[in-house]
Coordinates of C-alpha atoms in Angstrom, one line a residue:
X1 CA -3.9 -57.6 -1.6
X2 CA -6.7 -56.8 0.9
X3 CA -5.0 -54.5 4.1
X4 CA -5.8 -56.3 7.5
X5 CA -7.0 -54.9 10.2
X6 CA -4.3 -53.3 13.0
X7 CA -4.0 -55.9 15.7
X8 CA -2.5 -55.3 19.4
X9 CA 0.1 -57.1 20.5
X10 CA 0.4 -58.6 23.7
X11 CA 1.2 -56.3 26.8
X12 CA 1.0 -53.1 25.0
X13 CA 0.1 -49.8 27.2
X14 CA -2.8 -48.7 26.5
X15 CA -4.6 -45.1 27.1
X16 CA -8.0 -43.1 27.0
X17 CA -8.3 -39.4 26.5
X18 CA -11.7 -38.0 27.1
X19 CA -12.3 -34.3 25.9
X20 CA -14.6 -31.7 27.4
X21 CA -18.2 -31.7 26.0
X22 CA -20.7 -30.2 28.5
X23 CA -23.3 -32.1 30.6
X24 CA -24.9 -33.6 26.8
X25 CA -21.3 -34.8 26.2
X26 CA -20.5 -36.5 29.2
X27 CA -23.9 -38.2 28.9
X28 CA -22.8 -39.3 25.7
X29 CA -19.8 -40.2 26.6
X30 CA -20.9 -42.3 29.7
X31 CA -23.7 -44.1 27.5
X32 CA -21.2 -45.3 24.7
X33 CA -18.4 -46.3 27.6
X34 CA -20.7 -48.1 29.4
X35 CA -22.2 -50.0 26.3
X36 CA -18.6 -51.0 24.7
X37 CA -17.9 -52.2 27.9
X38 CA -21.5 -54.8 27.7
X39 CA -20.0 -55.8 24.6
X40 CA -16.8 -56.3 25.6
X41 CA -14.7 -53.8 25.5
X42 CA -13.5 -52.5 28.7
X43 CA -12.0 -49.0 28.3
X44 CA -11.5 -49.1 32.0
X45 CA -8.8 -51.3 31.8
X46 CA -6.1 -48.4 30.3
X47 CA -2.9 -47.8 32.1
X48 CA -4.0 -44.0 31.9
X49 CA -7.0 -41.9 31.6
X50 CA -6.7 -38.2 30.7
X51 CA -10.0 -36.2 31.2
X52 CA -10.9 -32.6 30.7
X53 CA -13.9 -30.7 31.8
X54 CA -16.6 -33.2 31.3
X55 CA -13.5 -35.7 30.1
X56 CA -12.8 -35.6 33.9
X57 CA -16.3 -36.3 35.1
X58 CA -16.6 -39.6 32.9
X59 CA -13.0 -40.6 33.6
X60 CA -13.6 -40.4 37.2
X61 CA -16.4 -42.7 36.8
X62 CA -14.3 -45.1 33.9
X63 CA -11.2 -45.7 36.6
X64 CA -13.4 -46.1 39.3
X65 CA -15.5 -48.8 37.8
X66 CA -18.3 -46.9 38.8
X67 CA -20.3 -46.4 35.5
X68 CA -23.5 -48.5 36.0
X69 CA -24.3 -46.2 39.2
X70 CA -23.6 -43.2 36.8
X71 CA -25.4 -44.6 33.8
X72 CA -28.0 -45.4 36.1
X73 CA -28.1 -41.5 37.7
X74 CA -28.7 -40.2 34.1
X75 CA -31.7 -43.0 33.9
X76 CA -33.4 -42.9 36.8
X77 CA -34.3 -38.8 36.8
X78 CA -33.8 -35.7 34.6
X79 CA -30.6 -34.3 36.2
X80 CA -32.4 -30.4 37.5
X81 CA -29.3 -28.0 36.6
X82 CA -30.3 -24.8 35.3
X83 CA -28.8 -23.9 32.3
X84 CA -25.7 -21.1 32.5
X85 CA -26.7 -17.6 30.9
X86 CA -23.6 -18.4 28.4
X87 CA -23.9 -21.1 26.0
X88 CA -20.7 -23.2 24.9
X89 CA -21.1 -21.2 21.7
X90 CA -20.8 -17.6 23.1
X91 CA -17.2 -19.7 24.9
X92 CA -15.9 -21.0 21.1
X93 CA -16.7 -18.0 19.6
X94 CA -14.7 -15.9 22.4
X95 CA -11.9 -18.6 22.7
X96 CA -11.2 -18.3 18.5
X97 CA -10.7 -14.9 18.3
X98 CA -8.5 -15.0 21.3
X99 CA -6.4 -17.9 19.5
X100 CA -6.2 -16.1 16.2
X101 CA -4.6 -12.9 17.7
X102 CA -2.5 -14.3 20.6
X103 CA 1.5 -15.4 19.8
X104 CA 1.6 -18.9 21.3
X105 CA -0.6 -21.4 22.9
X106 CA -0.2 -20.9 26.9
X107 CA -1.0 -17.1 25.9
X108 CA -4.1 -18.0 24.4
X109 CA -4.8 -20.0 27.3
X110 CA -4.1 -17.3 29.7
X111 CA -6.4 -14.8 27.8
X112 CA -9.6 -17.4 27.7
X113 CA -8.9 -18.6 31.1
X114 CA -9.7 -14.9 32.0
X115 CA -12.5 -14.2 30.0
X116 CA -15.2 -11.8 31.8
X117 CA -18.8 -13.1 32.0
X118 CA -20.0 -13.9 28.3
X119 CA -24.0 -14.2 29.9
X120 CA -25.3 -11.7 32.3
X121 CA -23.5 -13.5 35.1
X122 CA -21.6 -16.1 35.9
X123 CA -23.3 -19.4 36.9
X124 CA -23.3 -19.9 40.8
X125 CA -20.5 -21.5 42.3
X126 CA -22.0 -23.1 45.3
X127 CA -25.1 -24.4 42.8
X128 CA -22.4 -25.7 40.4
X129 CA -20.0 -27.5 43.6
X130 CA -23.5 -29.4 44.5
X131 CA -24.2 -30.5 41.3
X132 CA -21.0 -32.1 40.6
X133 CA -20.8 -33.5 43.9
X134 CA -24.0 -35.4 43.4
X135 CA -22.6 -36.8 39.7
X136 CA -19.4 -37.6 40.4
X137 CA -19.8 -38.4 44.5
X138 CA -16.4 -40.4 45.2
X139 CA -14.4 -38.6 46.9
X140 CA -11.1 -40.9 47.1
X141 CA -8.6 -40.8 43.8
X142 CA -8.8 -44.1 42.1
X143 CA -5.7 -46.5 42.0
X144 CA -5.9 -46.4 38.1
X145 CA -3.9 -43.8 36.8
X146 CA -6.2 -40.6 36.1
X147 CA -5.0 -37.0 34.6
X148 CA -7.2 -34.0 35.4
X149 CA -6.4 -31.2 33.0
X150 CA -7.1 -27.4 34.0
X151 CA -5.0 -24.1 33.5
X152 CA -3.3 -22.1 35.7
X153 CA -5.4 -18.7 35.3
X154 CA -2.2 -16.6 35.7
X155 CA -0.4 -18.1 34.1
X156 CA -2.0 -19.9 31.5
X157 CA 0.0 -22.8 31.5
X158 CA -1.8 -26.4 31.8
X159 CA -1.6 -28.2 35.2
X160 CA -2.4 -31.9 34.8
X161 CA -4.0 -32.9 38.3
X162 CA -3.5 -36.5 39.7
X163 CA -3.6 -38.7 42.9
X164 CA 0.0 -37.8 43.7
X165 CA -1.2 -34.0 44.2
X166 CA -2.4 -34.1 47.5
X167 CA -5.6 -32.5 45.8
X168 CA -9.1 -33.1 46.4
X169 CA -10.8 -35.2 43.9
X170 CA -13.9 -33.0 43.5
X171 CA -11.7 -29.6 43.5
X172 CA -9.7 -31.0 40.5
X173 CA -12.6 -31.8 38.8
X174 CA -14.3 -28.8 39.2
X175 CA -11.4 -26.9 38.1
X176 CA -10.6 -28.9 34.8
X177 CA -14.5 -27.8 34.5
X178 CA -14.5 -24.1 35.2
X179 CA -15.7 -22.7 32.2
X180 CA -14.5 -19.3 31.9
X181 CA -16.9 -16.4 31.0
X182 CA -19.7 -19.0 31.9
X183 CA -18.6 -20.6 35.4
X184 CA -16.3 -19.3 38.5
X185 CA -12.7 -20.4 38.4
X186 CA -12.0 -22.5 41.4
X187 CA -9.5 -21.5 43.3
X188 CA -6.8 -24.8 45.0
X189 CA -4.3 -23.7 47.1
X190 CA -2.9 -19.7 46.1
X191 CA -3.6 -20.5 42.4
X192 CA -6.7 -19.8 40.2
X193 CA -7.6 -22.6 38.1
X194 CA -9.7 -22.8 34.7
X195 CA -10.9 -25.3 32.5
X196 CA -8.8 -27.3 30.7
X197 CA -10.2 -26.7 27.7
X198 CA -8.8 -23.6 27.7
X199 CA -5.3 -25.0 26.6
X200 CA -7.0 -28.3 24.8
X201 CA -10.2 -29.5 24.4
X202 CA -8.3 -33.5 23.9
X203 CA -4.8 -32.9 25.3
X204 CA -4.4 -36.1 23.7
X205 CA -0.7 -35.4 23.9
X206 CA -0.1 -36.7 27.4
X207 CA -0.7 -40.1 26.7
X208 CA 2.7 -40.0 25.3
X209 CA 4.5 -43.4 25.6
X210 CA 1.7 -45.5 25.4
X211 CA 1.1 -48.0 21.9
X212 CA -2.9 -47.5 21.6
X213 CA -4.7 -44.7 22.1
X214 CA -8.3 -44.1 22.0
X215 CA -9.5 -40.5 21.9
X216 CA -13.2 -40.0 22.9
X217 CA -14.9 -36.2 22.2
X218 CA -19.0 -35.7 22.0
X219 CA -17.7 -32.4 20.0
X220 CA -18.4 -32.6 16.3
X221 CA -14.3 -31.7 14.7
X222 CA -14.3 -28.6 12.8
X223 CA -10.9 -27.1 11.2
X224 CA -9.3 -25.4 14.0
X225 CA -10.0 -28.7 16.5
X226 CA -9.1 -31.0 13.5
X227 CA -5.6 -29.2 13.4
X228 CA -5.6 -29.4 17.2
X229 CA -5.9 -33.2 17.4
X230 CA -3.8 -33.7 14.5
X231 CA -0.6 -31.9 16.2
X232 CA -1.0 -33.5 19.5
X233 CA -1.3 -37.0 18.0
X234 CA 2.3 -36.0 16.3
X235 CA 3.3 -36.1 19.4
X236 CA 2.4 -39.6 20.2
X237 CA 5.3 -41.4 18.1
X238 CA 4.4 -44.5 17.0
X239 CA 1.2 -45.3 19.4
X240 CA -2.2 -46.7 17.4
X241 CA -4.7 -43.7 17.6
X242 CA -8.2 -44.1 17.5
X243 CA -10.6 -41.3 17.3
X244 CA -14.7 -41.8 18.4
X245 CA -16.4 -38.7 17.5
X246 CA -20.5 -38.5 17.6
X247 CA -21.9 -39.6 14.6
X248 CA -24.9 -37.5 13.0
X249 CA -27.1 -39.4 15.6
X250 CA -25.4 -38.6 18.4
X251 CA -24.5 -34.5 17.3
X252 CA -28.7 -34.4 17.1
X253 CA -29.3 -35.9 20.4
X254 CA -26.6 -33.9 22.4
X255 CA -28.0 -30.8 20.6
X256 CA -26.6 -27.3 20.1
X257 CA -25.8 -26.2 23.7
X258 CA -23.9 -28.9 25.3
X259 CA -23.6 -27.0 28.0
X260 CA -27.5 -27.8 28.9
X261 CA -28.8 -30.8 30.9
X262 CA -31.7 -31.1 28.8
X263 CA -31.0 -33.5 26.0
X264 CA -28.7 -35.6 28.6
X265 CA -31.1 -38.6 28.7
X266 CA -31.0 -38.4 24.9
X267 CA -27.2 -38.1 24.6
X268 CA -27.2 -40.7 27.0
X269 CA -28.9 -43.1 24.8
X270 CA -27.7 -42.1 21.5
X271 CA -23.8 -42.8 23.1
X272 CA -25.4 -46.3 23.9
X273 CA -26.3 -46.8 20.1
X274 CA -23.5 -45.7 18.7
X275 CA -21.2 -47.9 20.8
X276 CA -22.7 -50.7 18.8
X277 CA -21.0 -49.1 15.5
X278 CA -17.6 -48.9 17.1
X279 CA -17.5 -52.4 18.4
X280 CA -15.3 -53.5 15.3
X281 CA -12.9 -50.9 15.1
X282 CA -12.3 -50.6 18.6
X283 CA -11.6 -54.7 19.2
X284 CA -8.8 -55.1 17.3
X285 CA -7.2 -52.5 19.5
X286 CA -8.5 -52.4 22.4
X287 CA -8.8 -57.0 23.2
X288 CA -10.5 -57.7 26.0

């Protein structure tokens, strides 16, 4: 007997979680939204979006309905960031030691959160608060539900950001950004904030309570991010989980420093391409 396809039900909840991935990955991840959406599929339309780091860029953009102006940014110019003096390689290596030694996760996340400069300095923050401003320029929280993950620096525990904060839209996303050891931690209130990446790259786990869940992540999964996903998504009961990871395509056109505008265009596209190989999986899930 041949196994058919998972089918959604009517009325189910439905959720995205987009992980961090540098200015490569959100391209990516902005070029394969945007081209499942042309054919169809309307990730825009979950009851929640959880975004970290870059994840919080695109999701701005996804519950906002404002990707064709952000596809169309990527298109129209090369974006002109400088690269940090750090690449997101120096920040895995760092954060995986610190894993393997610390006793429990918020620890861990305290102890990357305040990394010291892994470059010769720290990119600048007033360079980094202009750039972000010009990619992601709204400046009101959308009415869809959006989750903006970051860490508390002292603390290390995760603070998910959202519209009933109070918080500025551009401060929470530069904090679920703030790379430590490569970018300033931005500072909200009296607290010290870090990218969320530093407790999860997915924190796929708050879209407990929903029935279909589609993960997005430009980061190729290697073991210790494999076992990551795999014990949040124990804690999404019984929902439908669907995982879009770049495809060999896609891990050559981001390129080895995500962190680095340069291949954005490229990562832009390749996102686009690949969209066209997750159409089928994703429609049974995810009906229009």
């Amino acid at each position: 007997m041949t196994e058919q396809p998972w089918t959604a039900a009517p009325n189910i909840k439905r959720a995205l979680v987009l992980s961090g991935g540098g200015y490569a990955g959100e391209a990516w991840m902005l070029g394969l939204i945007h081209a499942l959406r042309d054919q169809g599929i309307n990730l825009g339309e979950a009851d929640l979006i959880v975004g970290t780091s870059a994840g919080a860029r695109v999701g701005v953009h996804v519950a906002s309905a404002s990707l064709d102006e952000a596809v169309r940014r990527y298109r129209s110019a090369p974006l002109a960031i400088v690269d940090p003096s750090a690449s997101l390689q120096d920040f895995v290596a760092a954060s995986l030691q610190i894993a393997s030694e610390a006793a429990d996760q918020q620890e861990a996340a305290r102890r990357i959160a305040n990394l010291p400069p892994l470059g010769p300095t720290l990119a600048s923050q007033a360079d980094r608060t202009r750039t972000i401003g010009a990619l992601v320029p709204m400046r009101k929280w959308p009415e869809r539900p959006l989750d903006i993950v970051a860490v508390d620096a002292a603390t290390g525990a995760r603070t998910v950001f959202d519209a009933d904060w109070g918080v500025d839209l551009l401060d929470a996303v530069l904090a679920s950004g703030a790379l430590p050891g490569v970018y300033p931690l931005v500072t909200i209130g009296d607290h010290r904030y870090a990218d969320g990446g530093a407790h999860s790259l997915f924190n796929a786990d708050l879209a407990a309570g929903h029935d279909v869940v589609v993960v997005i992540t430009p980061a190729p999964l290697n073991p210790y991010l494999t076992r990551l996903l795999d014990t949040e998504r124990s804690q999404l009961g019984d929902a439908h989980i669907q995982l879009i990871a770049p495809n060999e395509a896609s891990i050559g056109a981001i390129g080895s420093n995500p962190l680095s505008a340069k291949t954005s265009l490229a990562a832009l596209e390749a996102g686009a391409n690949q969209a066209l190989l997750e159409v089928n999986a994703l429609s049974a899930s995810w009906p229009g």
